mmCIF file of C-alpha atoms in Angstrom:
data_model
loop_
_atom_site.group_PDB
_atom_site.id
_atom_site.type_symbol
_atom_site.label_atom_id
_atom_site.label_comp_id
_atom_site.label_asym_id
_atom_site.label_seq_id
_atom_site.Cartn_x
_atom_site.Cartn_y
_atom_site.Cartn_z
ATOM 1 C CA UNK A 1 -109.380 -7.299 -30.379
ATOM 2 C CA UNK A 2 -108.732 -3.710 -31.824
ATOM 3 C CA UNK A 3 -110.347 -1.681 -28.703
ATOM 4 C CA UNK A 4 -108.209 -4.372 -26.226
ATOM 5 C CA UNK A 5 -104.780 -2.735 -28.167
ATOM 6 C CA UNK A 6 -106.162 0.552 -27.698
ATOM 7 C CA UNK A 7 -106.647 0.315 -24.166
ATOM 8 C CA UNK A 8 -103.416 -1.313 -23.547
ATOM 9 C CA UNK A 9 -102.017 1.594 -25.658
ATOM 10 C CA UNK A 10 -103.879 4.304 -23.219
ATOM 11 C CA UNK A 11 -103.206 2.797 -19.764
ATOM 12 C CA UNK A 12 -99.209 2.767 -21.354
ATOM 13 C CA UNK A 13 -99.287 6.501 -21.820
ATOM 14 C CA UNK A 14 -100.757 7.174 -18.276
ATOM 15 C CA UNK A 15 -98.464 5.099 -16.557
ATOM 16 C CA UNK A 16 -96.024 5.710 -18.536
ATOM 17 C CA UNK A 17 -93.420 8.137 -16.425
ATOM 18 C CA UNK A 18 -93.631 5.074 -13.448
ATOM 19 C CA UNK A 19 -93.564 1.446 -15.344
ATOM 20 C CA UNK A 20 -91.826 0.963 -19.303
ATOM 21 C CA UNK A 21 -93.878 -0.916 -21.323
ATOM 22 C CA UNK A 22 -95.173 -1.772 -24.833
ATOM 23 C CA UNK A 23 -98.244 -3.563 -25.951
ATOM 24 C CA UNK A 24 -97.744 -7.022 -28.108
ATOM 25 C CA UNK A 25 -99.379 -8.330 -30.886
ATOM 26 C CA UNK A 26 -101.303 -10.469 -27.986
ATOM 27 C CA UNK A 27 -102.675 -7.134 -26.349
ATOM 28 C CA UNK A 28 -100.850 -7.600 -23.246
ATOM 29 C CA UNK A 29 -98.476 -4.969 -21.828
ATOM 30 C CA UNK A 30 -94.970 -5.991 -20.943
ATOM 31 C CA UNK A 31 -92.235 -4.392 -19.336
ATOM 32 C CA UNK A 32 -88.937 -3.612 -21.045
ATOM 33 C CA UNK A 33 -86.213 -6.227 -19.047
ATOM 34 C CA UNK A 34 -83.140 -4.172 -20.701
ATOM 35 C CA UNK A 35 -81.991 -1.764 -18.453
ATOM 36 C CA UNK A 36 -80.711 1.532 -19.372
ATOM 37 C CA UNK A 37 -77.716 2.989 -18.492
ATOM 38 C CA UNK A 38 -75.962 -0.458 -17.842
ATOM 39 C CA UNK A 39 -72.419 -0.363 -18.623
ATOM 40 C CA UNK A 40 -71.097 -3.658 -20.407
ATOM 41 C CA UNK A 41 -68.256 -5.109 -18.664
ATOM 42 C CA UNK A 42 -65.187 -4.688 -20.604
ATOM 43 C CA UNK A 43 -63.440 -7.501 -21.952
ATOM 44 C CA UNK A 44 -59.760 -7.936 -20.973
ATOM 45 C CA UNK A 45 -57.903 -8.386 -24.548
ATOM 46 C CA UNK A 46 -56.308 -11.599 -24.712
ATOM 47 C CA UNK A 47 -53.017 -12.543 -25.192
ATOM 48 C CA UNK A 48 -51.797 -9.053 -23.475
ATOM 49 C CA UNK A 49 -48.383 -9.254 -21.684
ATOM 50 C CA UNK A 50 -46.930 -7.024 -18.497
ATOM 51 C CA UNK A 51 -43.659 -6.077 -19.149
ATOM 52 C CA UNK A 52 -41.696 -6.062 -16.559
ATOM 53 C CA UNK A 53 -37.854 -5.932 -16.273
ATOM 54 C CA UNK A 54 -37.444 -7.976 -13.575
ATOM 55 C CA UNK A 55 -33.127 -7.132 -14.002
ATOM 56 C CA UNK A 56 -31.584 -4.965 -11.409
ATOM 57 C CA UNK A 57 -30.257 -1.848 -12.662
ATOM 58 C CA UNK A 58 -26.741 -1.452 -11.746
ATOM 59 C CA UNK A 59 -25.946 1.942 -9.803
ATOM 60 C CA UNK A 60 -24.111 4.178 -11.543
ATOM 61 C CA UNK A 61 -20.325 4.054 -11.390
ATOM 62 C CA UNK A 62 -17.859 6.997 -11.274
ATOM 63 C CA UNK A 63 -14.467 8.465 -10.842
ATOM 64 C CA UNK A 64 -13.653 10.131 -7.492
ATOM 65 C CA UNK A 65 -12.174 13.242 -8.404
ATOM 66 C CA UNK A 66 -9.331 14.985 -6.345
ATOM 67 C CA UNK A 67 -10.259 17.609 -3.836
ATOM 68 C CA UNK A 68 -7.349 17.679 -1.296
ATOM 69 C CA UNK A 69 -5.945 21.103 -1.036
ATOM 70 C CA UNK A 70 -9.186 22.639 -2.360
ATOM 71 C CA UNK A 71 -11.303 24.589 -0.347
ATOM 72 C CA UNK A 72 -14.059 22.359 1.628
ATOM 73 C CA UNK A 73 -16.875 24.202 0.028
ATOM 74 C CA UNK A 74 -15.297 24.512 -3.106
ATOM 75 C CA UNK A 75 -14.883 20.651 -3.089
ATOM 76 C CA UNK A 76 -18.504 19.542 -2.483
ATOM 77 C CA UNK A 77 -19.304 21.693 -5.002
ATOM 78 C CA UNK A 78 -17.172 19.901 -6.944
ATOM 79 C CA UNK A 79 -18.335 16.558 -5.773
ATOM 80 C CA UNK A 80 -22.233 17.382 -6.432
ATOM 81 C CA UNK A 81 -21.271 18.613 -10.071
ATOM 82 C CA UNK A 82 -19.504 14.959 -10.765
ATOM 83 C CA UNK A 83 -22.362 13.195 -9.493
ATOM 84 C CA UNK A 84 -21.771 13.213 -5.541
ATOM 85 C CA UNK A 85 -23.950 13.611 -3.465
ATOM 86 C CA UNK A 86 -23.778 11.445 -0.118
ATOM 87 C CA UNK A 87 -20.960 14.327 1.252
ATOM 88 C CA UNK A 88 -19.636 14.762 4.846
ATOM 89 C CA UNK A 89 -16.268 16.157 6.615
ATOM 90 C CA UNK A 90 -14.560 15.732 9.501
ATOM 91 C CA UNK A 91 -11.818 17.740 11.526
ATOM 92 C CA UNK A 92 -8.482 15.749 10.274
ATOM 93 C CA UNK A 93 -6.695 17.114 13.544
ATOM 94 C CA UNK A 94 -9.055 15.334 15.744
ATOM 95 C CA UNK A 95 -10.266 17.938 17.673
ATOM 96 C CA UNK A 96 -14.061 16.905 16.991
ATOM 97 C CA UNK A 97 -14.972 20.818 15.478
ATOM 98 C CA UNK A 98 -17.836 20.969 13.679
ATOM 99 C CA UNK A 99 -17.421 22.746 9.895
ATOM 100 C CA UNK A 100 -20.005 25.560 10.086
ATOM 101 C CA UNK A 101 -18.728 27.558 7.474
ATOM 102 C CA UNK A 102 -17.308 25.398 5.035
ATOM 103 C CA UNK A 103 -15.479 28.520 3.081
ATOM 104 C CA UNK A 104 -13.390 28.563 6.569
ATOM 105 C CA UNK A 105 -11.725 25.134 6.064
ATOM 106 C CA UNK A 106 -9.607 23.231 3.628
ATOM 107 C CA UNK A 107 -9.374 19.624 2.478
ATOM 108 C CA UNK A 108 -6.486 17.403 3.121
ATOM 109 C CA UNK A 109 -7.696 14.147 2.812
ATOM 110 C CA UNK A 110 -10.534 11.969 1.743
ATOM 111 C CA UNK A 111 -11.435 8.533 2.369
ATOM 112 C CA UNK A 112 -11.652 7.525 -1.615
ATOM 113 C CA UNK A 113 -8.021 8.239 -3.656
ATOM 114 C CA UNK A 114 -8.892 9.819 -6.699
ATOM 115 C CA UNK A 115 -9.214 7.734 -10.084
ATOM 116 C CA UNK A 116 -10.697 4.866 -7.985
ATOM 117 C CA UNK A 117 -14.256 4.283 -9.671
ATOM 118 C CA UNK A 118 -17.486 3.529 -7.435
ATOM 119 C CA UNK A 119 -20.713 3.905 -7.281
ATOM 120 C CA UNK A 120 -22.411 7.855 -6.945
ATOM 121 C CA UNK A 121 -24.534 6.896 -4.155
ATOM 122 C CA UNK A 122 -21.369 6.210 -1.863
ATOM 123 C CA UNK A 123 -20.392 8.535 1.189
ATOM 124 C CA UNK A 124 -17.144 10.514 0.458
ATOM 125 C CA UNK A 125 -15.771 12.113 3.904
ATOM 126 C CA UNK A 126 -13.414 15.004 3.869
ATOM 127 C CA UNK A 127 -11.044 15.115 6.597
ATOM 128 C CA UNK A 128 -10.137 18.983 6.763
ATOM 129 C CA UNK A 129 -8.500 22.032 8.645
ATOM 130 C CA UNK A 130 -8.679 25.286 9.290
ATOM 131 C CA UNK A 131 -7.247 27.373 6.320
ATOM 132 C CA UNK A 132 -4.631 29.229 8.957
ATOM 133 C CA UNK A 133 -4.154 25.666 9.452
ATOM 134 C CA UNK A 134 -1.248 23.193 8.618
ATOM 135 C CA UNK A 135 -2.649 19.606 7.284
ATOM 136 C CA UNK A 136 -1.358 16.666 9.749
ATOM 137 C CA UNK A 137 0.615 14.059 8.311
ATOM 138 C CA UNK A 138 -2.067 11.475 8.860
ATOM 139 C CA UNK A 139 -5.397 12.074 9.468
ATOM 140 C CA UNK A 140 -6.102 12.263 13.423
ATOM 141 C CA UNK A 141 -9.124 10.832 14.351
ATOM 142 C CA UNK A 142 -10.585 11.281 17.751
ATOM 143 C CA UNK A 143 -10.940 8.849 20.540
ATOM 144 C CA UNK A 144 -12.838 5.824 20.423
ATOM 145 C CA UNK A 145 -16.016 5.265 22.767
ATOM 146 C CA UNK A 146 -14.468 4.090 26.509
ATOM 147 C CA UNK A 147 -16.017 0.356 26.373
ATOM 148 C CA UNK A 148 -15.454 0.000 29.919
ATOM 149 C CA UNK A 149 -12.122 0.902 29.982
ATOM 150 C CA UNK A 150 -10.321 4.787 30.326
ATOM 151 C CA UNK A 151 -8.947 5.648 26.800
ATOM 152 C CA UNK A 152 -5.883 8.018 26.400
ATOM 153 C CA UNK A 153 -7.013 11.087 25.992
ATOM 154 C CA UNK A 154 -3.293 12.864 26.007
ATOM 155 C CA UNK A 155 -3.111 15.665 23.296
ATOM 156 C CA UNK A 156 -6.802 15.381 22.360
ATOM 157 C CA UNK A 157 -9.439 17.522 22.683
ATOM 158 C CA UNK A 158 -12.102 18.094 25.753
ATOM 159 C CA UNK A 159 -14.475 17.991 23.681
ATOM 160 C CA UNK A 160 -13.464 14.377 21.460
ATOM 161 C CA UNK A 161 -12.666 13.086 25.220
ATOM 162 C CA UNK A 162 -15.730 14.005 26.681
ATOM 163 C CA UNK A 163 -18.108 13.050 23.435
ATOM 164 C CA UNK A 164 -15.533 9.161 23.947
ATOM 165 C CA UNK A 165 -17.324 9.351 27.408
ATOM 166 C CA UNK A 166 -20.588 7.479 28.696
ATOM 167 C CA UNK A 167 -23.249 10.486 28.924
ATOM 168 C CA UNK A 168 -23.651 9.365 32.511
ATOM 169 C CA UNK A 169 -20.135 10.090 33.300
ATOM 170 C CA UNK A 170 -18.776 12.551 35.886
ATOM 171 C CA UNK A 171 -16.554 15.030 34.323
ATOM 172 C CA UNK A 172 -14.441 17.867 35.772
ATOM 173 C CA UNK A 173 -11.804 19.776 33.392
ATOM 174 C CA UNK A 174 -9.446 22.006 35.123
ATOM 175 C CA UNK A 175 -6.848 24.445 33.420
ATOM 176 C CA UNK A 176 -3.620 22.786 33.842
ATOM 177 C CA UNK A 177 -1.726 26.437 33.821
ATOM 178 C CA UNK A 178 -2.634 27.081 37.246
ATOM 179 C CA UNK A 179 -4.981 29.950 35.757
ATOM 180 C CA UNK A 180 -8.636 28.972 36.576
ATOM 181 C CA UNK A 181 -9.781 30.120 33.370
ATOM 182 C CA UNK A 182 -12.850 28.935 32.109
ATOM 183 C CA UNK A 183 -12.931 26.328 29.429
ATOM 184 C CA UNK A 184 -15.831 27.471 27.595
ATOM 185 C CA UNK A 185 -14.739 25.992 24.021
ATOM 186 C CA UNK A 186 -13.754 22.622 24.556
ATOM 187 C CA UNK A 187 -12.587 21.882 21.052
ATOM 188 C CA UNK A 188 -9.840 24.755 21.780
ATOM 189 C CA UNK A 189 -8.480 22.861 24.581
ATOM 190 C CA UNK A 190 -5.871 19.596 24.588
ATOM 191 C CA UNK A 191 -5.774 17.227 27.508
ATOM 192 C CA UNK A 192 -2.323 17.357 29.367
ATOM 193 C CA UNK A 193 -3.226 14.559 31.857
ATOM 194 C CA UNK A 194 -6.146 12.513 33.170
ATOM 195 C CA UNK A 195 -7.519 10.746 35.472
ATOM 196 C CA UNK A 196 -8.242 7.867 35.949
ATOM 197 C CA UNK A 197 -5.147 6.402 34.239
ATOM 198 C CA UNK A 198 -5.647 4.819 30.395
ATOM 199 C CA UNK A 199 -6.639 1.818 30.679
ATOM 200 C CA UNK A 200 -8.578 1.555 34.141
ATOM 201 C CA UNK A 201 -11.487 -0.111 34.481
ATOM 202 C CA UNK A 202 -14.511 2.586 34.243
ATOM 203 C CA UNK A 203 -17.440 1.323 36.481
ATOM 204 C CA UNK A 204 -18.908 4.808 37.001
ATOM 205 C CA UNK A 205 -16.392 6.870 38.781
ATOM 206 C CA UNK A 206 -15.896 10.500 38.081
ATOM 207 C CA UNK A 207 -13.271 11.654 35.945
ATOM 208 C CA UNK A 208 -10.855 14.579 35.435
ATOM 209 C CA UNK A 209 -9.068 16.207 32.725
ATOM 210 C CA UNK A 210 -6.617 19.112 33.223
ATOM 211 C CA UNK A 211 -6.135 21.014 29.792
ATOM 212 C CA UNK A 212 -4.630 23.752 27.986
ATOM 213 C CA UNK A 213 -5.063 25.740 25.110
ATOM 214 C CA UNK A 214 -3.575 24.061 21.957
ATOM 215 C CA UNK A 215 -1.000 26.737 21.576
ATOM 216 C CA UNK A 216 0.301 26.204 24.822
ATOM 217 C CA UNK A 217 2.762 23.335 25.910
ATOM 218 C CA UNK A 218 1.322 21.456 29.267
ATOM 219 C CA UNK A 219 2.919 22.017 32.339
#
């Protein structure tokens, strides 16, 4: 029984880099059925909870300060520093100019009074001149898209008249001072008369504008 251990004991130490094993009591060999490096499965802890607030969080609310009469830039500074972000501005004399540089124009209106309290994330629009510029009484927007019918575009600018216009549409401006200058910035220019007449039906024909500078009185 002693030299069957022994030999179990040997062939173990040979073979022992391929096959883990051990001799018994009963001189057999028998492999090791643990295996190593096994990770145990955590167990999830019991009674745990998720908390989750399932409550909507209300948007913050604020005071809209007053900007008219400030300079535009100047007032979305102002805006951002109170919480504002969600900015834009429009030409009040409804002329349809783009603000490039915002240090060149001046706030007379905006579309939420002052005092009134709403939320940060809302849109405040500036309606604004020129600073050489007088403020209208009430804010002049431009045209409204032609929905199949010609709009009046008397006193407004080529450019609000033409952007009121289907893309597709046929348009010829003349300069109503007999002149034949070019009209090369359209937002400079006012309509003196049109045609077709407001109110036409517009199924695709071409129309004309004849125009003069805003300084100048039509003909």
């Amino acid at each position: 029984m002693r030299f069957h251990i022994i030999s179990a004991a040997v062939l173990c130490a040979a073979a022992g880099a391929l096959v883990g094993c051990n001799p018994d009591t009963t001189g057999h060999a028998r492999a090791d059925s643990t295996p190593t490096g096994s990770a145990t499965p955590a167990t999830p802890a019991t009674g745990a909870k998720e908390t989750t607030d399932d409550k909507p969080t209300e948007a913050e609310r604020k005071a809209v300060p007053d900007f008219v009469g400030m300079g535009l830039q100047s007032a979305q500074d102002a805006a951002q520093a109170a919480g504002f972000y969600a900015l834009t501005s429009h030409d009040a004399l409804g002329r349809d100019r783009l603000q490039v540089f915002d240090r060149n124009w001046k706030v007379c209106g905006q579309n939420y009074e002052a005092g009134k309290t709403i939320p940060v994330s809302t849109r405040l629009d500036f309606a604004a001149v020129k600073l050489a510029e007088s403020c209208p009484a009430k804010d002049e927007k431009a045209p409204e898209a032609a929905r199949g019918t010609m709009p009046d575009f008397g006193g407004k600018s080529v450019k609000a008249a033409r952007a009121a216009l289907d893309p597709s549409t046929s348009l010829t401006v003349n300069d109503a001072s007999g002149s034949d200058r070019w009209i090369l910035v359209e937002s400079n220019w006012k309509v003196c008369t049109q045609s077709p007449s407001t109110g036409t039906a517009l199924k695709g024909q071409p129309v004309t504008l004849n125009a003069v500078k805003f300084d100048e009185t039509c003909p």
